Coordinates of C-alpha atoms in Angstrom, one line a residue:
X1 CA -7.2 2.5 21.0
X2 CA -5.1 3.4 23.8
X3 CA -1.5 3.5 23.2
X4 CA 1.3 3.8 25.4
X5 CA 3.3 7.1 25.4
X6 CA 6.2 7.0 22.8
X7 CA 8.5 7.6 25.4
X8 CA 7.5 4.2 26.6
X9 CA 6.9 2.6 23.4
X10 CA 10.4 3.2 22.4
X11 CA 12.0 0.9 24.8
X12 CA 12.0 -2.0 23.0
X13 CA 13.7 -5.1 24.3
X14 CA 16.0 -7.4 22.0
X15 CA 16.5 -9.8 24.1
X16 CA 15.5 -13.7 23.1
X17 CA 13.0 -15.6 25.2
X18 CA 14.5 -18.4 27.2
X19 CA 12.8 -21.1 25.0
X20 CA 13.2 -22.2 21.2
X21 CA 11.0 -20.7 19.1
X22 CA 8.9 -23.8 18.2
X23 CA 8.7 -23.5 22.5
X24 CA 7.4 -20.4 22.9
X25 CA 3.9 -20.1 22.3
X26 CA 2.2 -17.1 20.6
X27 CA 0.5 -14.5 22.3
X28 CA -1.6 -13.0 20.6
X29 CA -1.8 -9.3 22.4
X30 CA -4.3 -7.0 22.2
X31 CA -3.9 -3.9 19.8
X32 CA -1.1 -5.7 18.2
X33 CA -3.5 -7.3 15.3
X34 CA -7.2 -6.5 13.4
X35 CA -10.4 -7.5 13.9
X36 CA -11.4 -10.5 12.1
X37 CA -13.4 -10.1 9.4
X38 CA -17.2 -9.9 8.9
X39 CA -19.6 -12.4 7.6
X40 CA -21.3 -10.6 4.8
X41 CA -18.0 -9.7 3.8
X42 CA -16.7 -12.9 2.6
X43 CA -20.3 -13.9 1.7
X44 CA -20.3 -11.0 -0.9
X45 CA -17.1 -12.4 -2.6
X46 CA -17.6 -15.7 -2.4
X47 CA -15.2 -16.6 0.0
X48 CA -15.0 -20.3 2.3
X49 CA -16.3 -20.5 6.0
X50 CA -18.2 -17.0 6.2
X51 CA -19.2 -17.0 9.5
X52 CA -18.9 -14.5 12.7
X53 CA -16.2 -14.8 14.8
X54 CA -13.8 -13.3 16.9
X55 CA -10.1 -13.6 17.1
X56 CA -10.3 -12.9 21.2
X57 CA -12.2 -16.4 21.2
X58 CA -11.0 -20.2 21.3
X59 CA -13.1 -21.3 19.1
X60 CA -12.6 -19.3 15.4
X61 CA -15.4 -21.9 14.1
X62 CA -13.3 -23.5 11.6
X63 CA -14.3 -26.4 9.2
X64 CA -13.9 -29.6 10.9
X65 CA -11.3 -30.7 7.9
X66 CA -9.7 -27.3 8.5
X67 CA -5.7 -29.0 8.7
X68 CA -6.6 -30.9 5.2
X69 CA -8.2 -28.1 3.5
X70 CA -5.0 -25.8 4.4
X71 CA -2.2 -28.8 3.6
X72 CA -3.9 -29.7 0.3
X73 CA -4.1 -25.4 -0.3
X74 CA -0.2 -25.8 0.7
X75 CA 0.3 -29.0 -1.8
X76 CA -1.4 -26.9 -5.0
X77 CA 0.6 -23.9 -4.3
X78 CA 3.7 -25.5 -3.9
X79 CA 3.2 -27.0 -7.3
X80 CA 1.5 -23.9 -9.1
X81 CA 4.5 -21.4 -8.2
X82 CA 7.8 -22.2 -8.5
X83 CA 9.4 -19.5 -6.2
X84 CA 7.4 -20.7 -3.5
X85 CA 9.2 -24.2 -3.7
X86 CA 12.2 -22.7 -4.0
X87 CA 11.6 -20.1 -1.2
X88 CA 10.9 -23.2 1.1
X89 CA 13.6 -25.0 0.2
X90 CA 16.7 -22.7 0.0
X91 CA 16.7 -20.6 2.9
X92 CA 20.0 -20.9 5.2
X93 CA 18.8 -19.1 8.0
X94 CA 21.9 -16.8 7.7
X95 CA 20.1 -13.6 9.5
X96 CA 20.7 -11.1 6.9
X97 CA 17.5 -10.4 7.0
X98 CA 16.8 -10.1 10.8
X99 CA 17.2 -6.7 11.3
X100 CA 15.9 -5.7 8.5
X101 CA 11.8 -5.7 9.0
X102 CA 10.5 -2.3 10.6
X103 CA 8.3 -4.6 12.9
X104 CA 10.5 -6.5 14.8
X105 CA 12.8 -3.5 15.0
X106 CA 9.9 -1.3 16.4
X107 CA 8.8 -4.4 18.5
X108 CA 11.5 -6.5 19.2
X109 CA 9.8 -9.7 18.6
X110 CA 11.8 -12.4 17.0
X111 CA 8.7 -13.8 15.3
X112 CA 8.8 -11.2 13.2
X113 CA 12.3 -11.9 12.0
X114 CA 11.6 -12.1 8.3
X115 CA 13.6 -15.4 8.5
X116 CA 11.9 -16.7 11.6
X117 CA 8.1 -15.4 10.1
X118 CA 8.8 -17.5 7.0
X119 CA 10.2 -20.4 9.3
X120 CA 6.4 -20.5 11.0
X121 CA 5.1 -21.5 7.6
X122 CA 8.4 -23.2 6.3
X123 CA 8.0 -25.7 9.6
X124 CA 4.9 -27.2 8.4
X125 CA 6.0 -27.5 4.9
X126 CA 9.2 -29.5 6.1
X127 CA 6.8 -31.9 8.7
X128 CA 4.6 -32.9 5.6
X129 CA 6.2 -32.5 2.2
X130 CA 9.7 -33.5 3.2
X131 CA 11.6 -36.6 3.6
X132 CA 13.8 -35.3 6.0
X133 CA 10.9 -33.4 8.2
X134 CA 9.1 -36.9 8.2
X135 CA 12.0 -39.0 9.8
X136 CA 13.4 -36.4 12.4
X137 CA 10.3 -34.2 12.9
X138 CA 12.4 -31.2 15.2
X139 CA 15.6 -31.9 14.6
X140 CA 14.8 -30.6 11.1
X141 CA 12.9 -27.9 11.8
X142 CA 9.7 -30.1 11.3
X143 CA 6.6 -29.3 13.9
X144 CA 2.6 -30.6 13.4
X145 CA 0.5 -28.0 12.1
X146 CA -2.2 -27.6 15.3
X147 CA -5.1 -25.3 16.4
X148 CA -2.2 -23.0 18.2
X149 CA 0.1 -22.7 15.0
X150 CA -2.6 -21.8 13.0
X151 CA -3.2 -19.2 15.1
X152 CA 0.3 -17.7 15.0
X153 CA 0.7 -18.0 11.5
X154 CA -2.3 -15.7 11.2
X155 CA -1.2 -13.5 13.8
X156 CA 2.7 -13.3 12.2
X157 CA 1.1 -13.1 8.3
X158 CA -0.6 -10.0 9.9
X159 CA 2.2 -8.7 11.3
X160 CA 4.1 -7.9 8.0
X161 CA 3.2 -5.0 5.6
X162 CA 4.8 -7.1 2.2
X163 CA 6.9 -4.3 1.9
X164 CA 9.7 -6.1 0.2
X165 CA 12.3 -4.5 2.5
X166 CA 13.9 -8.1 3.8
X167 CA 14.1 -9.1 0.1
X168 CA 16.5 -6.5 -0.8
X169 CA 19.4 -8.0 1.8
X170 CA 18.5 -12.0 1.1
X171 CA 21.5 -13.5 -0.8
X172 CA 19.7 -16.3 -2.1
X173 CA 16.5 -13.8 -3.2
X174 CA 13.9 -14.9 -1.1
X175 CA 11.2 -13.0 -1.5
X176 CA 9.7 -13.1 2.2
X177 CA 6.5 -11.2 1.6
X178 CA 5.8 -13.6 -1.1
X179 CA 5.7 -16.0 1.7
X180 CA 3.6 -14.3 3.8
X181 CA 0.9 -13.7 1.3
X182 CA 1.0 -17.2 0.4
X183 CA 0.9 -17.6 4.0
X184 CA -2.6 -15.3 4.0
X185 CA -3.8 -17.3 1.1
X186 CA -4.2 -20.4 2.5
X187 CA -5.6 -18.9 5.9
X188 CA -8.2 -17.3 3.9
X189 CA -9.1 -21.0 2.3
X190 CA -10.3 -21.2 6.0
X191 CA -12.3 -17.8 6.7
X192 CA -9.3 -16.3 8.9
X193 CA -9.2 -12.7 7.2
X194 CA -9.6 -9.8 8.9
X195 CA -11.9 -6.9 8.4
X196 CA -9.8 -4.2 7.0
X197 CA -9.1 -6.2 4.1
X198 CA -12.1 -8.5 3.4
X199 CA -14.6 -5.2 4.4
X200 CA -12.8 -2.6 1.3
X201 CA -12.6 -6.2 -0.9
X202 CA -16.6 -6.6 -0.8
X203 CA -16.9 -2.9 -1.2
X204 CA -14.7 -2.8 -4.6
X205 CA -16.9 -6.1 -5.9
X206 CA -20.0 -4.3 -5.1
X207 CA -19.3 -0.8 -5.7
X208 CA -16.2 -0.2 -7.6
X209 CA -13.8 1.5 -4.8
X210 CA -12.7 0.7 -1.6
X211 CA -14.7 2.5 0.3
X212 CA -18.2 1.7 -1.2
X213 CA -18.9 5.1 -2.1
X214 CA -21.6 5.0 -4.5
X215 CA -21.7 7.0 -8.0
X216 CA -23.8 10.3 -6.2
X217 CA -21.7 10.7 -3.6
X218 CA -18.5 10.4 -6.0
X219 CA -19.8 13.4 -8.2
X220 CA -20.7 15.1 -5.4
X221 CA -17.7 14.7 -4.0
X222 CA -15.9 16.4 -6.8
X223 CA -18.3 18.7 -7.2
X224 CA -17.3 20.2 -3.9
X225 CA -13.8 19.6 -5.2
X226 CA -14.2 21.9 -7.8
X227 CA -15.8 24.8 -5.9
X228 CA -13.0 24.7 -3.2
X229 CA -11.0 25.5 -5.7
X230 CA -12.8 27.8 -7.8
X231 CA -12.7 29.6 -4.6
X232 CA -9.0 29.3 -4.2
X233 CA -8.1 30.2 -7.8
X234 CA -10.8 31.7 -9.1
X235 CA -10.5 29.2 -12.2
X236 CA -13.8 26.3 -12.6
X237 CA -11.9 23.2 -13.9
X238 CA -13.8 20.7 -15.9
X239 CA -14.0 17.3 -15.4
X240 CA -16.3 14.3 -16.2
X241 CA -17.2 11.3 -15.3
X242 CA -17.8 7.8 -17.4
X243 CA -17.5 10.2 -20.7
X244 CA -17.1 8.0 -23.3
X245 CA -14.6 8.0 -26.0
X246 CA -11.9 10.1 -23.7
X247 CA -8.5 9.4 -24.7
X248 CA -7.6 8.7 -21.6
X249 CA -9.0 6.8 -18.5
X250 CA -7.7 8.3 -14.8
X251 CA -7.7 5.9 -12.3
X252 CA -6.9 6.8 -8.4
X253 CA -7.1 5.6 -5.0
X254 CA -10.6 5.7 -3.7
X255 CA -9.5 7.2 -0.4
X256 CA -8.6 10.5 -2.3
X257 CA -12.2 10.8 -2.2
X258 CA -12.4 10.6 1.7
X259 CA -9.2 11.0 3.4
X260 CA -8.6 14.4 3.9
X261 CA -4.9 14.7 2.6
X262 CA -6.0 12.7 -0.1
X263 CA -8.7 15.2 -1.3
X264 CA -6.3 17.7 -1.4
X265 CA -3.9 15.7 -3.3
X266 CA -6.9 15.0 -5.8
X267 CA -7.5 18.7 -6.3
X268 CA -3.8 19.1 -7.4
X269 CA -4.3 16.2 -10.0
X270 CA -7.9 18.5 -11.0
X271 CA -5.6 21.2 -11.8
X272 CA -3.3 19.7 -13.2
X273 CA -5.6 17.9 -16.0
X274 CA -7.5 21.4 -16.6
X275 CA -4.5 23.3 -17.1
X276 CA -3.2 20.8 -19.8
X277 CA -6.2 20.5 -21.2
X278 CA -5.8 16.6 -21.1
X279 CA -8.8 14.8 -22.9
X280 CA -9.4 12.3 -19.7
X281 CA -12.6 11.0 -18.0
X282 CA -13.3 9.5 -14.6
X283 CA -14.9 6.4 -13.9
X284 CA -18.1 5.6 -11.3
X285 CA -17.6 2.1 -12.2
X286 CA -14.2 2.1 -11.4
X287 CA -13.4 4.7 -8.8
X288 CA -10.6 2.5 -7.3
X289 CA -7.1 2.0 -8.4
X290 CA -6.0 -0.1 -5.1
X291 CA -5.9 -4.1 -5.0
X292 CA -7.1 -4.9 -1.8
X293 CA -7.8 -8.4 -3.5
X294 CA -4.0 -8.9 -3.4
X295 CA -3.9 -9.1 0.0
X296 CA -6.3 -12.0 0.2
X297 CA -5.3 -13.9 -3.2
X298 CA -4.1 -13.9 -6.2
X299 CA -7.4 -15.1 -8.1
X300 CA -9.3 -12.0 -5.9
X301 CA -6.6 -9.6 -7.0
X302 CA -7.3 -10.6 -10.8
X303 CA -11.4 -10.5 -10.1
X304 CA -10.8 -6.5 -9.0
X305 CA -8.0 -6.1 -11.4
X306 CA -10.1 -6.9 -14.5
X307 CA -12.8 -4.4 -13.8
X308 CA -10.8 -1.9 -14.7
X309 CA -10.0 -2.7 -18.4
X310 CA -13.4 -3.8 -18.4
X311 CA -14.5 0.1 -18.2
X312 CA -11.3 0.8 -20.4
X313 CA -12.9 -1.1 -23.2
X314 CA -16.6 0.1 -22.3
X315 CA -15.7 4.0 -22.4
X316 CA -13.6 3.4 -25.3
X317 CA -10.5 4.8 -24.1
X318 CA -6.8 5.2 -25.4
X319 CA -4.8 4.4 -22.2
X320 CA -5.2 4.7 -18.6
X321 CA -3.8 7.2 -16.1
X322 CA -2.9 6.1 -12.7
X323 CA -3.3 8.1 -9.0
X324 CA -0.8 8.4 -6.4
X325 CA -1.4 4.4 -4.9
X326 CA 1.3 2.2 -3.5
X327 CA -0.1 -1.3 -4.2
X328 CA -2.0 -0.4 -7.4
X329 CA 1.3 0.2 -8.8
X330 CA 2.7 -3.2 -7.6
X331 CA -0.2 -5.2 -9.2
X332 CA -0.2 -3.3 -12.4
X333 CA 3.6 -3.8 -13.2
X334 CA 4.5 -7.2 -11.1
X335 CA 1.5 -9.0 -12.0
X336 CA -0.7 -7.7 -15.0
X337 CA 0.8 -9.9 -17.3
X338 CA 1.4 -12.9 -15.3
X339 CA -2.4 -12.6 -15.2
X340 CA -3.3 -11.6 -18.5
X341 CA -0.4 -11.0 -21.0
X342 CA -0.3 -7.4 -22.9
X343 CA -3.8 -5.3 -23.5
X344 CA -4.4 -5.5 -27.0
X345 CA -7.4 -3.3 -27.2
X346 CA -5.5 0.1 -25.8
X347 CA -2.9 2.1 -27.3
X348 CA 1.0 2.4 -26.4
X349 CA 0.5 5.5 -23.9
X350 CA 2.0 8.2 -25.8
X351 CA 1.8 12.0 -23.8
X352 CA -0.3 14.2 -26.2
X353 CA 0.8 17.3 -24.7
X354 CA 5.1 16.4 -24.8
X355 CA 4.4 13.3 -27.3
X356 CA 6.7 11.1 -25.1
X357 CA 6.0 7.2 -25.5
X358 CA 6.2 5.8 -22.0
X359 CA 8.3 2.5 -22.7
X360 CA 7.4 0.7 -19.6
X361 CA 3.3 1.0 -20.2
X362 CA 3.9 -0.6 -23.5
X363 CA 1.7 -3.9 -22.5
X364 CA -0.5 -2.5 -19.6
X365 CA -1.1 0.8 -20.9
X366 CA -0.6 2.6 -18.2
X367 CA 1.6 5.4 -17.0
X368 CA 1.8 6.7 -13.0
X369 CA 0.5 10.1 -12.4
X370 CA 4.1 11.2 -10.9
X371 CA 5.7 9.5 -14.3
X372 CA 3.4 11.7 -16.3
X373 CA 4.2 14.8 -14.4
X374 CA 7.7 14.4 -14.2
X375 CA 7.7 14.2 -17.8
X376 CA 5.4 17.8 -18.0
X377 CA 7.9 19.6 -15.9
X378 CA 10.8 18.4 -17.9
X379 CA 9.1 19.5 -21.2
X380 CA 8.5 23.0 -19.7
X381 CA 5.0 22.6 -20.2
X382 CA 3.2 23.9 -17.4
X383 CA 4.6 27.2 -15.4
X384 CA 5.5 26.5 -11.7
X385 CA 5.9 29.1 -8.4
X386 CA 8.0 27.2 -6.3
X387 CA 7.8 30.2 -3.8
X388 CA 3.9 28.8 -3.1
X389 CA 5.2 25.8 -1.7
X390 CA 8.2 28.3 0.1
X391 CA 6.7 27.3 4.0
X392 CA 7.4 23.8 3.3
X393 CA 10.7 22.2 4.1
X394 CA 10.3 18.8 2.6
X395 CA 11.5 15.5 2.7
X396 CA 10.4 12.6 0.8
X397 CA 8.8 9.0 1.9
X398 CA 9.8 6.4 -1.0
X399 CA 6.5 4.6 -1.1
X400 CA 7.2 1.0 -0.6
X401 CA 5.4 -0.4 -3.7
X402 CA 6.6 2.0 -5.7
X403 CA 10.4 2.9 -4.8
X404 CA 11.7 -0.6 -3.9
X405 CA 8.9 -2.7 -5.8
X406 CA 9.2 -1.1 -8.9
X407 CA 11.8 1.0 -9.0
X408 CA 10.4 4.6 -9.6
X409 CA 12.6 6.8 -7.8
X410 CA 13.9 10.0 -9.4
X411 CA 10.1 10.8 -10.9
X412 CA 8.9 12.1 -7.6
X413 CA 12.4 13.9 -6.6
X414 CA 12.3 15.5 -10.1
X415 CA 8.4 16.9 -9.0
X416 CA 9.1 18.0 -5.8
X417 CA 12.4 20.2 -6.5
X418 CA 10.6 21.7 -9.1
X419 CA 7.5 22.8 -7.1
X420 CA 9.3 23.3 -3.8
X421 CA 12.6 25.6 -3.0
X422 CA 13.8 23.6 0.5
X423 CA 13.9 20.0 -0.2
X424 CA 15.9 17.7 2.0
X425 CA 16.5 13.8 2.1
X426 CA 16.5 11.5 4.9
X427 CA 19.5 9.1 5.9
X428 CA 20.8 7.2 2.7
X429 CA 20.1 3.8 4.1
X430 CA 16.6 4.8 4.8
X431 CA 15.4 6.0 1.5
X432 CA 15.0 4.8 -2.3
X433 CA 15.6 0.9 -2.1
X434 CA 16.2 1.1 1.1
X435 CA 13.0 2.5 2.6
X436 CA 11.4 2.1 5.7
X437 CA 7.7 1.5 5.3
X438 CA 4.9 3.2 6.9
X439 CA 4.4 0.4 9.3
X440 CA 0.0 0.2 8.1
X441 CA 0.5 -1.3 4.4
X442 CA -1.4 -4.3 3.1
X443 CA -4.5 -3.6 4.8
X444 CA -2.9 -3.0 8.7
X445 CA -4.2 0.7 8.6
X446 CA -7.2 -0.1 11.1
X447 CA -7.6 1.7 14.1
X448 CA -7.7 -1.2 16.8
X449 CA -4.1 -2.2 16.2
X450 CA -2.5 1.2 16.8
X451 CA 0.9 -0.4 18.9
X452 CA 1.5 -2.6 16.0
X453 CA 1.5 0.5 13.8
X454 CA 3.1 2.5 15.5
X455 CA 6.0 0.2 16.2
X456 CA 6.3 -0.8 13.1
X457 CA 6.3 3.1 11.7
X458 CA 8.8 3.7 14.4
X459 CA 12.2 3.0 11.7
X460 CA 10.4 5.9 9.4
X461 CA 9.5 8.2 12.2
X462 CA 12.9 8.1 13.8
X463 CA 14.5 9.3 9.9
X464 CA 12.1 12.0 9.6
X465 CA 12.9 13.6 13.3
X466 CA 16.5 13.1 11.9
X467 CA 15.9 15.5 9.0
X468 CA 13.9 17.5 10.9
X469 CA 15.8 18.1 13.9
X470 CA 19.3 19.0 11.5
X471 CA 16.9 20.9 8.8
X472 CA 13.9 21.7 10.0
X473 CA 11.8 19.5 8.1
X474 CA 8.2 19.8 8.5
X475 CA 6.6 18.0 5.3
X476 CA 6.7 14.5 4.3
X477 CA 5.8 13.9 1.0
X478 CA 4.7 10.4 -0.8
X479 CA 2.8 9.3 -3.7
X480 CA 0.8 6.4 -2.2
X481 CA -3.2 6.9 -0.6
X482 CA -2.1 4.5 2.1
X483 CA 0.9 5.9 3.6
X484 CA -1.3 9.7 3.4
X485 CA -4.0 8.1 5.8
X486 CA -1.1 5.6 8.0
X487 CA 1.8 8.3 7.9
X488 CA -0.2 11.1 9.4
X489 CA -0.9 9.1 12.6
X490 CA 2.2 8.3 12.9
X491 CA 3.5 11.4 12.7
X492 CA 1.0 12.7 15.7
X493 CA 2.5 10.2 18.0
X494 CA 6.6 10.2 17.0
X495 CA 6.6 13.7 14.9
X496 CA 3.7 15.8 16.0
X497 CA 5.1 19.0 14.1
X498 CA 5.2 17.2 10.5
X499 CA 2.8 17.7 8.2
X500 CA 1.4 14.7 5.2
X501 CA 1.1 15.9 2.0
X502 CA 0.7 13.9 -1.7
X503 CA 3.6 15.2 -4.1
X504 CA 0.5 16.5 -6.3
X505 CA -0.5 18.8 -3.2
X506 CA 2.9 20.8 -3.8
X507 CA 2.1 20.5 -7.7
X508 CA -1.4 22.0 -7.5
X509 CA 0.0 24.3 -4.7
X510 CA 2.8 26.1 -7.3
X511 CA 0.9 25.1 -10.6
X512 CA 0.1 29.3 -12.1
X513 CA -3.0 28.4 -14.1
X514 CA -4.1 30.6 -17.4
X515 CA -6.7 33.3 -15.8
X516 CA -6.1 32.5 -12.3
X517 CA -7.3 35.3 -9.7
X518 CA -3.9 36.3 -7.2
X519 CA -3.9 33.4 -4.7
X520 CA -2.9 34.2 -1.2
X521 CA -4.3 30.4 0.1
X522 CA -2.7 26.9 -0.6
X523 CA -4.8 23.8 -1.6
X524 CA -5.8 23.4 1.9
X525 CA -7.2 27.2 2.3
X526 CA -3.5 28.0 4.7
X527 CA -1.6 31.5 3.6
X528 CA 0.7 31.5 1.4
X529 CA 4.1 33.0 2.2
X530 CA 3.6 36.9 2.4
X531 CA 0.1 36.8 2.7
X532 CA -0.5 36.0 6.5
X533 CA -3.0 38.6 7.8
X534 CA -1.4 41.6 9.4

């Protein structure tokens, strides 16, 4: 899609429409949302109202009891969680929030306020579940839920990445994104999903993995994995797939198998593992360590979730070892045992080459990749040439899910200043906690919403032309599949000179292995420094 030139796109204007919100309808602009979703895509789940349609129509062929399906989906909610209640109720509209979303920063719209985005949803609630909403209707902040506000709640619910950022600066804790999945919940009780999400949902149901790769092409896939880098080391790593009785299950991202930077990273975990020597198998089954489910609901999010201790028990493994995902991470740690409670049939992950106990896996059984390497480097177990890694200066992308959602934030640092000698942070109030997301998570990564993406990425691009302007910065690291495959887009539009890489790229990159040939090629076939052809 056609997108203006940045030099356009940046002038953003702040300025409030004439009307009230409640006054000023929606529109819903091209490239600034997804294609709705498919028919055989909700019919493959199981999902309501599976039907074609198009969100450029009038008519998105809902169910003639549409308004009491989504109030009575509104009534069970409110009564199943009680943070949603309380997020309804409690909110003073203070504005703390405001300027905190990367959208409406990037956009300018005050829709996507997180107060005023929750306020969409939060107006219906007060028209029909409150006294007050009943009796003054407006005055209250009351409004009817009709054809044209179901629309902008859909186009608003995709307009946020639940990145958690407006959360952080809420003095009362409202968890906004909570609201706004809620908020997708309920629309999906109606069919009104779109593509991007419901298309990789079907595929994990059917197949395993996001993509729908099937189990030939995921061996084959390796296969060529482990030629490229026979080729570039001169060392043929082992791996396997559904081996049973491994200690240890690995679990990554599906798009490592077919995003480009995310082969790559892939290759640095193959290394990695073969070095080691680290008894772990691969999955066909479950090639897929992203929720896309969560994005839809929480009941989805549990019927993906559960495949994968389903193969845990089936291969018989130990514990489980998970890839460089944002939202994988999330699910496993925020919800697992909401869901399900501890695993009883694993192990308490314990490192058999360091014999650290990772505390925190103690009930899911399961460590992050970045956790377990961290943990490696401080050990001294595997020998690092930092030099490798010596035409990279680097700056690091706190992956939403991971940095402000669960709080893993010196593991990565730890990795990267060990495998890299120029390492350089961005602005303090745009890292860690306080990081800007990449402006495509929760399934807005498409191709046919580009401005929304962009604008929304613009808080993170205008950081990483701050560090590399004053430093030279040409590599932005992360550890999650989505911001590899969103990032690098929007570095070619804001930051053309800066590269994407996974933090196990620079591992695999510096990692010496035992009987490695001299290398004089990165993971990605570039010289190394000093060996540039003459």
């Amino acid at each position: 899609m056609a997108v203006q030139k940045p030099e356009e796109l940046s002038k953003i204007d702040y300025k409030p429409p004439k009307t009230s919100w409640m006054d000023t309808p929606a529109e819903l602009r091209k490239d600034m949302f997804c294609w709705g979703n498919k028919e055989k895509s909700l019919k493959t789940v199981g999902f309501p109202n599976a039907r074609a349609w198009s969100v450029a129509d009038e008519d998105w062929k809902l169910p003639e009891n549409w308004k009491e399906i989504f109030l009575e989906g509104l009534k069970e909610r409110l009564s199943k969680y009680r943070s949603f209640q309380l997020f309804m109720d409690i909110c003073v509209r203070c504005g703390a929030c405001a300027d905190k979303c990367h959208f409406f920063i990037g956009g300018g719209d005050p829709k996507n306020m997180p107060v005023l985005r929750a306020e969409l949803l939060r107006s219906i609630y007060r028209n029909y579940f409150t006294t007050s909403g009943k009796m003054l209707g407006k005055v209250a902040g009351a409004r009817e839920l009709t054809y044209n506000v179901l629309k902008e709640l859909w186009y608003y619910a995709y307009q946020c990445t639940e990145c958690r950022r407006c959360s952080l600066f809420c003095p009362y804790g409202i968890d906004t994104a909570e609201v706004t999945i809620l908020v997708r919940e309920l629309l999906n009780l109606l069919g009104l999903n779109i593509e991007w999400i419901a298309g990789p949902v079907a595929n994990c149901w059917r197949t395993g993995n996001h993509m729908g790769l099937l189990p030939h092409t995921l061996r084959d896939t390796v296969d060529s994995f482990q030629a490229d880098l026979e080729t570039i080391t001169g060392v043929k790593v082992d791996y396997s797939f559904n081996r049973k009785g491994a200690e240890i299950l690995f679990v990554n991202p599906s798009g490592e198998f077919f995003d480009p930077v995310g082969n790559i990273t892939f290759m640095g975990y193959m290394l990695l593992f073969h070095e080691i020597g680290l008894d772990v198998t691969l999955s066909t089954y479950v090639s897929e360590g992203g929720n896309f489910g969560f994005f839809t609901s929480n009941e989805m999010a549990k019927r993906l979730h559960s495949k994968v201790y389903a193969e845990a028990k089936r291969l018989k493994v130990k514990w489980i070892i998970g890839g460089e995902c944002g939202h994988m991470w999330r699910v496993w740690h925020q919800y697992h045992n909401t869901w399900y409670g501890p695993v009883d049939f694993l192990k308490e992950p314990v490192s058999p080459i360091t014999g650290t106990k990772f505390e925190n896996a103690k009930s899911n059984k399961i460590v992050h990749i970045c956790e377990f390497t961290a943990d490696l480097i401080k050990h001294g177990k595997i020998k690092l040439d930092p030099s490798r890694n010596d035409n990279y200066k680097v700056t690091l992308h706190d992956s939403c899910n991971v940095s402000r959602g669960m709080g893993m934030l010196e593991e990565p640092r730890d990795i990267i200043k060990s495998v890299c000698n120029n390492f350089y942070e961005m602005p303090p109030n745009t890292i860690r906690e306080n990081t800007f997301c990449c402006g495509s998570g929760s399934g807005l990564n498409a191709s046919e919403n580009m401005e929304l993406r962009m604008r929304g990425g613009l808080p993170r691009a205008n950081a990483v032309n701050y560090v590399r302007d004053k430093f030279g910065v040409n590599t932005l690291a992360n550890i999650c599949q989505i911001d590899r495959a969103a990032l690098q887009a929007l570095m070619n539009y804001w930051a053309p000179d800066v590269v994407v890489r996974g933090v196990h790229e620079l591992v695999g990159n510096a990692l010496v292995l035992k009987g490695e040939k001299e290398r004089t090629t990165d993971l990605r076939g570039e010289p190394l420094p000093g060996k540039e052809a003459k």
